[in-house]
Short mmCIF file of C-alpha atoms in Angstrom, two decimals:
data_model
loop_
_atom_site.label_atom_id
_atom_site.label_comp_id
_atom_site.label_asym_id
_atom_site.label_seq_id
_atom_site.Cartn_x
_atom_site.Cartn_y
_atom_site.Cartn_z
CA UNK R 25 10.56 -33.69 39.95
CA UNK R 26 10.89 -37.08 38.27
CA UNK R 27 14.18 -38.56 37.03
CA UNK R 28 13.65 -37.25 33.50
CA UNK R 29 12.90 -33.78 34.81
CA UNK R 30 16.07 -33.87 36.88
CA UNK R 31 18.08 -34.71 33.75
CA UNK R 32 16.35 -31.87 31.91
CA UNK R 33 17.28 -29.43 34.67
CA UNK R 34 20.89 -30.62 34.54
CA UNK R 35 20.94 -30.15 30.76
CA UNK R 36 20.04 -26.48 30.95
CA UNK R 37 22.59 -25.87 33.69
CA UNK R 38 25.28 -27.40 31.50
CA UNK R 39 24.01 -25.82 28.26
CA UNK R 40 21.83 -22.71 28.74
CA UNK R 41 19.53 -22.49 25.75
CA UNK R 42 19.66 -20.94 23.27
CA UNK R 43 23.41 -20.40 23.22
CA UNK R 44 23.98 -16.64 23.45
CA UNK R 45 26.96 -14.31 23.98
CA UNK R 46 26.02 -11.12 25.87
CA UNK R 47 28.73 -9.23 23.97
CA UNK R 48 26.62 -9.54 20.82
CA UNK R 49 23.89 -7.31 22.28
CA UNK R 50 25.82 -4.29 21.03
CA UNK R 51 25.37 -5.52 17.46
CA UNK R 52 21.89 -7.00 17.24
CA UNK R 53 18.47 -7.46 18.79
CA UNK R 54 17.08 -10.93 18.20
CA UNK R 55 13.49 -10.45 17.03
CA UNK R 56 10.82 -13.08 16.46
CA UNK R 57 7.49 -14.53 17.48
CA UNK R 58 5.77 -14.85 19.84
CA UNK R 59 6.05 -11.82 22.14
CA UNK R 60 6.89 -9.09 19.66
CA UNK R 61 5.32 -5.95 21.13
CA UNK R 62 3.46 -5.13 17.94
CA UNK R 63 2.00 -8.64 17.81
CA UNK R 64 0.88 -8.48 21.43
CA UNK R 65 -0.84 -5.14 20.83
CA UNK R 66 -2.60 -6.46 17.73
CA UNK R 67 -3.42 -10.12 18.33
CA UNK R 68 -3.96 -10.13 22.10
CA UNK R 69 -5.44 -6.69 22.71
CA UNK R 70 -6.97 -5.95 19.29
CA UNK R 71 -5.03 -2.65 19.17
CA UNK R 72 -7.44 -1.29 21.80
CA UNK R 73 -5.30 -1.29 24.96
CA UNK R 74 -3.76 2.18 25.43
CA UNK R 75 -0.01 2.35 24.96
CA UNK R 76 0.29 4.36 28.16
CA UNK R 77 -1.26 1.59 30.26
CA UNK R 78 1.54 -0.33 32.01
CA UNK R 79 2.11 -3.80 30.59
CA UNK R 80 3.08 -6.56 33.00
CA UNK R 81 4.62 -9.50 31.14
CA UNK R 82 5.93 -12.87 32.30
CA UNK R 83 8.51 -14.91 30.42
CA UNK R 84 7.74 -18.41 31.72
CA UNK R 85 10.81 -20.52 31.09
CA UNK R 86 12.81 -17.47 30.06
CA UNK R 87 16.00 -19.39 29.27
CA UNK R 88 18.93 -17.32 28.06
CA UNK R 89 16.57 -14.44 27.41
CA UNK R 90 15.66 -13.98 23.73
CA UNK R 91 11.99 -13.06 24.26
CA UNK R 92 12.72 -11.24 27.51
CA UNK R 93 15.32 -8.99 25.93
CA UNK R 94 13.25 -8.41 22.79
CA UNK R 95 10.09 -7.32 24.58
CA UNK R 96 11.87 -5.30 27.26
CA UNK R 97 13.92 -3.47 24.63
CA UNK R 98 10.88 -2.77 22.46
CA UNK R 99 9.02 -1.40 25.47
CA UNK R 100 11.99 0.76 26.48
CA UNK R 101 12.51 2.09 22.94
CA UNK R 102 8.83 2.98 22.61
CA UNK R 103 8.67 4.51 26.08
CA UNK R 104 6.05 1.98 27.10
CA UNK R 105 5.61 1.59 30.87
CA UNK R 106 5.60 -1.79 32.56
CA UNK R 107 7.70 -4.71 33.66
CA UNK R 108 9.00 -7.93 32.13
CA UNK R 109 9.47 -10.77 34.63
CA UNK R 110 11.94 -13.48 33.64
CA UNK R 111 11.10 -16.79 35.34
CA UNK R 112 13.18 -19.94 35.02
CA UNK R 113 14.79 -22.49 37.29
CA UNK R 114 18.18 -22.48 35.52
CA UNK R 115 20.84 -20.48 37.33
CA UNK R 116 23.13 -20.73 34.31
CA UNK R 117 20.46 -19.36 31.96
CA UNK R 118 19.68 -16.55 34.40
CA UNK R 119 23.33 -15.52 34.41
CA UNK R 120 23.33 -15.21 30.61
CA UNK R 121 20.01 -13.36 30.49
CA UNK R 122 21.06 -10.93 33.22
CA UNK R 123 24.31 -10.18 31.40
CA UNK R 124 22.38 -9.50 28.19
CA UNK R 125 20.02 -7.13 30.00
CA UNK R 126 22.96 -5.35 31.63
CA UNK R 127 24.67 -4.94 28.27
CA UNK R 128 21.60 -3.08 27.02
CA UNK R 129 21.04 -1.13 30.22
CA UNK R 130 17.50 -2.44 30.52
CA UNK R 131 15.92 -1.56 33.84
CA UNK R 132 12.45 -2.91 33.15
CA UNK R 133 13.28 -6.59 33.72
CA UNK R 134 12.94 -8.45 37.01
CA UNK R 135 14.61 -11.85 37.34
CA UNK R 136 12.99 -14.59 39.41
CA UNK R 137 14.33 -18.12 39.83
CA UNK R 138 11.56 -20.68 40.08
CA UNK R 139 9.08 -22.94 38.33
CA UNK R 140 6.37 -21.76 35.96
CA UNK R 141 4.00 -24.00 37.92
CA UNK R 142 4.11 -21.29 40.61
CA UNK R 143 3.62 -18.42 38.16
CA UNK R 144 0.54 -17.13 40.00
CA UNK R 145 2.67 -16.62 43.12
CA UNK R 146 4.21 -13.64 41.35
CA UNK R 147 0.96 -11.84 40.68
CA UNK R 148 -1.19 -11.44 37.58
CA UNK R 149 0.15 -10.71 34.13
CA UNK R 150 -1.30 -8.98 31.10
CA UNK R 151 0.84 -11.10 28.84
CA UNK R 152 2.69 -14.40 29.31
CA UNK R 153 5.29 -15.90 27.00
CA UNK R 154 5.87 -19.65 27.07
CA UNK R 155 8.20 -20.39 24.20
CA UNK R 156 9.76 -23.83 23.81
CA UNK R 157 8.83 -25.03 27.28
CA UNK R 158 5.55 -26.94 27.33
CA UNK R 159 6.89 -29.74 25.13
CA UNK R 160 9.55 -30.52 27.75
CA UNK R 161 7.22 -30.68 30.76
CA UNK R 162 6.08 -33.96 32.35
CA UNK R 163 2.51 -32.59 32.22
CA UNK R 164 2.10 -29.86 29.59
CA UNK R 165 -1.57 -29.40 30.49
CA UNK R 166 -0.69 -28.66 34.12
CA UNK R 167 1.95 -26.19 32.98
CA UNK R 168 -0.36 -24.28 30.66
CA UNK R 169 -3.12 -24.36 33.25
CA UNK R 170 -0.79 -22.78 35.81
CA UNK R 171 0.02 -19.99 33.37
CA UNK R 172 -3.63 -19.43 32.52
CA UNK R 173 -4.30 -19.00 36.24
CA UNK R 174 -1.74 -16.19 36.34
CA UNK R 175 -3.39 -14.13 33.59
CA UNK R 176 -4.94 -10.80 34.41
CA UNK R 177 -8.42 -10.10 32.99
CA UNK R 178 -8.16 -9.49 29.27
CA UNK R 179 -4.67 -10.94 29.13
CA UNK R 180 -3.18 -13.45 26.76
CA UNK R 181 -0.43 -15.97 26.21
CA UNK R 182 2.08 -16.49 23.39
CA UNK R 183 3.10 -20.10 22.88
CA UNK R 184 5.66 -22.02 20.87
CA UNK R 185 5.72 -25.81 20.80
CA UNK R 186 7.35 -28.35 18.53
CA UNK R 187 5.37 -29.73 15.60
CA UNK R 188 5.97 -33.30 14.38
CA UNK R 189 5.90 -33.19 10.57
CA UNK R 190 8.55 -30.51 10.13
CA UNK R 191 10.81 -32.30 12.61
CA UNK R 192 11.10 -35.38 10.44
CA UNK R 193 14.42 -37.06 11.20
CA UNK R 194 14.86 -35.56 14.66
CA UNK R 195 13.23 -38.35 16.60
CA UNK R 196 15.04 -41.03 14.62
CA UNK R 197 18.43 -39.64 15.64
CA UNK R 198 17.22 -39.14 19.20
CA UNK R 199 16.40 -42.85 19.25
CA UNK R 200 19.83 -43.72 17.86
CA UNK R 201 21.59 -41.59 20.45
CA UNK R 202 19.68 -43.18 23.31
CA UNK R 203 21.40 -46.41 22.27
CA UNK R 204 24.96 -45.11 22.07
CA UNK R 205 24.91 -41.99 24.27
CA UNK R 206 22.68 -42.93 27.22
CA UNK R 207 21.40 -40.44 29.79
CA UNK R 208 23.73 -41.91 32.40
CA UNK R 209 26.74 -40.28 30.72
CA UNK R 210 27.88 -36.72 31.40
CA UNK R 211 26.51 -34.07 29.00
CA UNK R 212 29.88 -33.23 27.36
CA UNK R 213 30.46 -36.89 26.53
CA UNK R 214 27.00 -37.17 25.01
CA UNK R 215 27.56 -34.05 22.91
CA UNK R 216 30.79 -35.49 21.54
CA UNK R 217 29.07 -38.72 20.51
CA UNK R 218 26.17 -36.81 18.97
CA UNK R 219 28.55 -34.74 16.85
CA UNK R 220 30.39 -37.84 15.75
CA UNK R 221 27.13 -39.54 14.83
CA UNK R 222 25.93 -36.56 12.83
CA UNK R 223 29.17 -36.53 10.84
CA UNK R 224 28.80 -40.26 10.13
CA UNK R 225 25.06 -40.38 9.51
CA UNK R 226 24.41 -41.56 5.93
CA UNK R 227 22.71 -39.43 3.33
CA UNK R 228 19.58 -41.50 3.79
CA UNK R 229 19.15 -40.21 7.35
CA UNK R 230 15.95 -38.18 7.23
CA UNK R 231 17.43 -35.30 9.20
CA UNK R 232 19.94 -34.76 6.39
CA UNK R 233 16.97 -34.28 4.08
CA UNK R 234 15.32 -31.76 6.41
CA UNK R 235 16.85 -28.34 5.66
CA UNK R 236 14.57 -26.46 8.07
CA UNK R 237 16.01 -27.93 11.26
CA UNK R 238 19.44 -26.42 11.91
CA UNK R 239 19.98 -26.26 15.68
CA UNK R 240 22.46 -29.14 15.56
CA UNK R 241 24.44 -27.27 12.89
CA UNK R 242 24.13 -23.61 13.87
CA UNK R 243 23.10 -23.68 17.54
CA UNK R 244 26.37 -24.70 19.17
CA UNK R 245 26.54 -27.39 21.83
CA UNK R 246 23.36 -26.09 23.46
CA UNK R 247 21.44 -26.33 20.21
CA UNK R 248 22.67 -29.82 19.43
CA UNK R 249 21.92 -31.07 22.95
CA UNK R 250 18.45 -29.54 22.97
CA UNK R 251 17.58 -31.03 19.58
CA UNK R 252 19.07 -34.51 19.72
CA UNK R 253 19.78 -35.35 23.38
CA UNK R 254 16.88 -33.76 25.22
CA UNK R 255 15.42 -36.27 27.69
CA UNK R 256 11.83 -35.19 27.08
CA UNK R 257 10.62 -33.84 23.74
CA UNK R 258 6.95 -34.09 22.74
CA UNK R 259 5.67 -32.55 19.50
CA UNK R 260 2.08 -31.34 19.01
CA UNK R 261 -0.05 -31.44 15.90
CA UNK R 262 -2.52 -28.60 15.35
CA UNK R 263 -5.45 -30.54 16.87
CA UNK R 264 -3.33 -31.60 19.85
CA UNK R 265 -2.21 -28.04 20.54
CA UNK R 266 -5.76 -26.72 20.16
CA UNK R 267 -6.98 -29.34 22.64
CA UNK R 268 -4.22 -28.41 25.09
CA UNK R 269 -5.19 -24.74 24.87
CA UNK R 270 -8.84 -25.60 25.40
CA UNK R 271 -8.14 -27.76 28.45
CA UNK R 272 -6.40 -24.80 30.06
CA UNK R 273 -9.56 -22.74 29.72
CA UNK R 274 -8.04 -20.60 26.98
CA UNK R 275 -9.24 -19.59 23.53
CA UNK R 276 -7.01 -19.93 20.49
CA UNK R 277 -6.66 -16.44 18.98
CA UNK R 278 -4.49 -17.33 16.00
CA UNK R 279 -1.54 -19.29 14.75
CA UNK R 280 1.48 -17.35 13.50
CA UNK R 281 1.62 -16.71 10.69
CA UNK R 282 -2.13 -17.19 10.11
CA UNK R 283 -1.58 -17.41 6.36
CA UNK R 284 0.43 -20.63 6.70
CA UNK R 285 -2.55 -22.37 8.29
CA UNK R 286 -4.97 -21.60 5.45
CA UNK R 287 -5.05 -24.61 3.08
CA UNK R 288 -6.60 -22.53 0.32
CA UNK R 289 -3.25 -20.74 0.02
CA UNK R 290 -1.83 -23.99 -1.33
CA UNK R 291 -4.82 -25.60 -3.04
CA UNK R 292 -6.31 -24.09 -6.19
CA UNK R 293 -8.43 -27.05 -7.32
CA UNK R 294 -12.12 -26.04 -6.98
CA UNK R 295 -13.12 -29.54 -5.91
CA UNK R 296 -10.52 -29.55 -3.16
CA UNK R 297 -11.57 -26.08 -2.03
CA UNK R 298 -15.16 -27.28 -1.84
CA UNK R 299 -13.94 -29.85 0.67
CA UNK R 300 -11.83 -27.41 2.67
CA UNK R 301 -14.84 -25.09 2.95
CA UNK R 302 -16.58 -27.77 5.00
CA UNK R 303 -13.83 -27.92 7.61
CA UNK R 304 -13.87 -25.96 10.85
CA UNK R 305 -10.89 -23.62 11.57
CA UNK R 306 -8.91 -26.29 13.41
CA UNK R 307 -9.56 -28.80 10.65
CA UNK R 308 -8.40 -26.31 8.04
CA UNK R 309 -5.23 -25.57 9.99
CA UNK R 310 -4.60 -29.29 10.51
CA UNK R 311 -4.97 -29.87 6.77
CA UNK R 312 -2.45 -27.13 6.01
CA UNK R 313 -0.02 -28.66 8.49
CA UNK R 314 -0.42 -32.13 7.00
CA UNK R 315 -0.05 -31.16 3.35
CA UNK R 316 2.85 -28.72 3.78
CA UNK R 317 5.05 -30.96 5.90
CA UNK R 318 7.49 -28.15 6.76
CA UNK R 319 6.12 -26.84 10.06
CA UNK R 320 8.69 -27.71 12.71
CA UNK R 321 7.06 -25.53 15.34
CA UNK R 322 3.67 -24.03 16.06
CA UNK R 323 3.41 -20.48 17.36
CA UNK R 324 0.04 -19.44 18.72
CA UNK R 325 -1.61 -16.66 20.69
CA UNK R 326 -4.35 -17.53 23.13
CA UNK R 327 -6.56 -15.55 25.49
CA UNK R 328 -8.79 -16.42 28.41
CA UNK R 329 -11.49 -13.94 27.42
CA UNK R 330 -12.64 -13.39 23.83
CA UNK R 331 -9.95 -11.35 22.10
CA UNK R 332 -11.17 -8.03 20.68
CA UNK R 333 -10.86 -7.70 16.91
CA UNK R 334 -8.67 -4.88 15.59
CA UNK R 335 -10.91 -2.11 14.31
CA UNK R 336 -9.79 -1.49 10.74
CA UNK R 337 -12.87 0.67 10.16
CA UNK R 338 -11.71 3.23 12.72
CA UNK R 339 -10.17 6.21 10.86
CA UNK R 340 -8.10 7.02 13.98
CA UNK R 341 -6.46 3.57 14.00
CA UNK R 342 -2.77 3.59 13.08
CA UNK R 343 -1.49 0.84 10.78
CA UNK R 344 2.11 -0.25 11.01
CA UNK R 345 4.39 -2.89 9.57
CA UNK R 346 6.25 -5.49 11.60
CA UNK R 347 9.95 -5.49 10.67
CA UNK R 348 9.25 -3.87 7.30
CA UNK R 349 9.67 -0.33 6.01
CA UNK R 350 6.54 0.86 4.23
CA UNK R 351 8.11 3.18 1.62
CA UNK R 352 10.88 0.66 0.85
CA UNK R 353 8.35 -2.14 0.48
CA UNK R 354 6.20 0.05 -1.78
CA UNK R 355 9.16 0.80 -4.06
CA UNK R 356 10.05 -2.88 -4.34
CA UNK R 357 6.64 -4.35 -5.14
CA UNK R 358 6.67 -6.66 -8.17
CA UNK R 359 5.33 -5.19 -11.39
CA UNK R 360 2.81 -8.01 -11.73
CA UNK R 361 1.22 -7.03 -8.39
CA UNK R 362 1.92 -10.37 -6.72
CA UNK R 363 4.06 -10.40 -3.58
CA UNK R 364 5.83 -13.73 -3.21
CA UNK R 365 6.80 -14.94 0.25
CA UNK R 366 8.59 -18.13 1.19
CA UNK R 367 8.03 -20.21 4.32
CA UNK R 368 10.64 -22.92 4.87
CA UNK R 369 10.98 -23.66 1.18
CA UNK R 370 7.33 -23.14 0.25
CA UNK R 371 6.53 -20.03 -1.82
CA UNK R 372 3.09 -18.41 -1.74
CA UNK R 373 1.93 -15.59 -4.01
CA UNK R 374 -0.13 -12.78 -2.50
CA UNK R 375 -2.06 -10.66 -5.03
CA UNK R 376 -2.00 -7.00 -4.03
CA UNK R 377 -4.52 -4.29 -4.91
CA UNK R 378 -3.84 -1.44 -7.32
CA UNK R 379 -3.31 1.09 -4.51
CA UNK R 380 -0.95 -1.17 -2.51
CA UNK R 381 2.17 0.89 -3.21
CA UNK R 382 0.43 4.21 -2.53
CA UNK R 383 -0.92 2.95 0.81
CA UNK R 384 2.25 1.18 1.94
CA UNK R 385 4.36 4.25 1.17
CA UNK R 386 2.34 6.06 3.87
CA UNK R 387 2.31 3.31 6.51
CA UNK R 388 4.86 4.60 9.00
CA UNK R 389 3.34 3.82 12.41
CA UNK R 390 2.28 7.45 12.83
CA UNK R 391 -0.26 8.21 10.13
CA UNK R 392 -3.79 7.06 10.88
CA UNK R 393 -6.02 5.28 8.41
CA UNK R 394 -8.00 8.48 8.09
CA UNK R 395 -4.87 10.52 7.40
CA UNK R 396 -3.67 8.09 4.72
CA UNK R 397 -7.10 8.18 3.08
CA UNK R 398 -7.11 11.99 3.14
CA UNK R 399 -3.67 12.17 1.50
CA UNK R 400 -4.76 9.82 -1.25
CA UNK R 401 -8.02 11.72 -1.70
CA UNK R 402 -5.98 14.89 -2.23
CA UNK R 403 -4.27 13.03 -5.06
CA UNK R 404 -7.55 12.08 -6.70
CA UNK R 405 -8.21 8.68 -5.13
CA UNK R 406 -11.90 8.13 -4.35
CA UNK R 407 -12.62 7.22 -0.71
CA UNK R 408 -14.44 4.03 -1.70
CA UNK R 409 -11.42 2.93 -3.78
CA UNK R 410 -9.13 3.53 -0.79
CA UNK R 411 -11.37 1.56 1.56
CA UNK R 412 -11.64 -1.31 -0.92
CA UNK R 413 -7.91 -1.54 -1.54
CA UNK R 414 -7.01 -1.12 2.12
CA UNK R 415 -9.25 -4.09 2.90
CA UNK R 416 -7.57 -6.11 0.15
CA UNK R 417 -4.10 -5.11 1.38
CA UNK R 418 -5.07 -6.10 4.89
CA UNK R 419 -6.36 -9.46 3.61
CA UNK R 420 -2.93 -10.09 2.09
CA UNK R 421 -0.58 -8.79 4.78
CA UNK R 422 -2.37 -9.18 8.12
CA UNK R 423 -2.41 -13.03 7.81
CA UNK R 424 1.29 -12.69 6.98
CA UNK R 425 1.65 -11.09 10.43
CA UNK R 426 3.13 -7.99 8.85
CA UNK R 427 0.40 -5.35 8.54
CA UNK R 428 -0.97 -4.71 12.03
CA UNK R 429 -2.62 -1.95 14.03
CA UNK R 430 -0.78 -0.03 16.72
CA UNK R 431 -1.90 0.35 20.30
CA UNK R 432 -3.85 3.61 20.70
CA UNK R 433 -1.55 6.61 21.12
CA UNK R 434 1.45 4.38 20.39
CA UNK R 435 4.50 5.59 18.59
CA UNK R 436 6.37 3.09 16.48
CA UNK R 437 8.35 0.63 18.66
#
């Protein structure tokens, strides 16, 4: 452990991150990416791994427990067997995460204090979460390599790292605070100075013009410290993250949401699209990152072995929606057939097929593709029209990370 790493460890003892109150577990489940059970089933396992097969998951750098609690609760609610292992070196964060698990009565979590560099000492894992950790390590490549070594055959990893363009303004204020709130001072004193500086920062400060970064406003002392006072904070562009994943012997499965990384979603000029067509997938994603400017993080799924593709041609496959209700979505579709979604201030229109409402009204996590097609056929819809419009609906909503396939024999989590 170098001096910077020691300061980082002290930070998370003083301010477990993110700031959470276990009493709030009775009111909400914090849900996000990576590590949503439906995403793991779809993107990592191609909706081919049986739901009844025990899932062994590792939360590497589990912090105060957001991903741990989310996945463990989703597994418990769905009756999915397996274990979620929380791994972190922060005793303070462990205390918060354990209290959150106790508040929910979750018995499928095991807590281990230690370093993710020794992840393989705890066995092999079908899925590993590493969210918001690699960018704080002295050697991110060594950290990701250690996690890759702990993967079971066919397993995968969900990653989140900082991205530079969407964090415009952050590093400027970090630089300012290194001058007037040095690392040698106690964390509470540094937090006080950081809050005073934020109040006094002029309107020209770039962070004031960046509405997508809010940890220093909404994240309490822990959020402010992590954003502006963190002793080691390295952001990754798309090519840098792809290279990091490759060096660990992993394969990039997808970014989340995949749609955001498609430059053709933002560029309609035929001459520009002719140029984007000549780029490889990483180049296309890098272009999207560079022209949008609002990506403050990158979320990605990666696997060691080639990830199986979800089989949308299988009539027994069960489509489901992530955090959306099919019938409600169907009733609310715009009359012009274009679904508009907004990512950090940027709105994208998604044209939907004619049968979108009829299909979505039947997507409930239980009906199979074959069953939905049969119901529509009974109402006079030709099978070829159903297949065509299902493919078009998938093309719109799967890259949005919303229309996915369930694990075989899975009920809706």
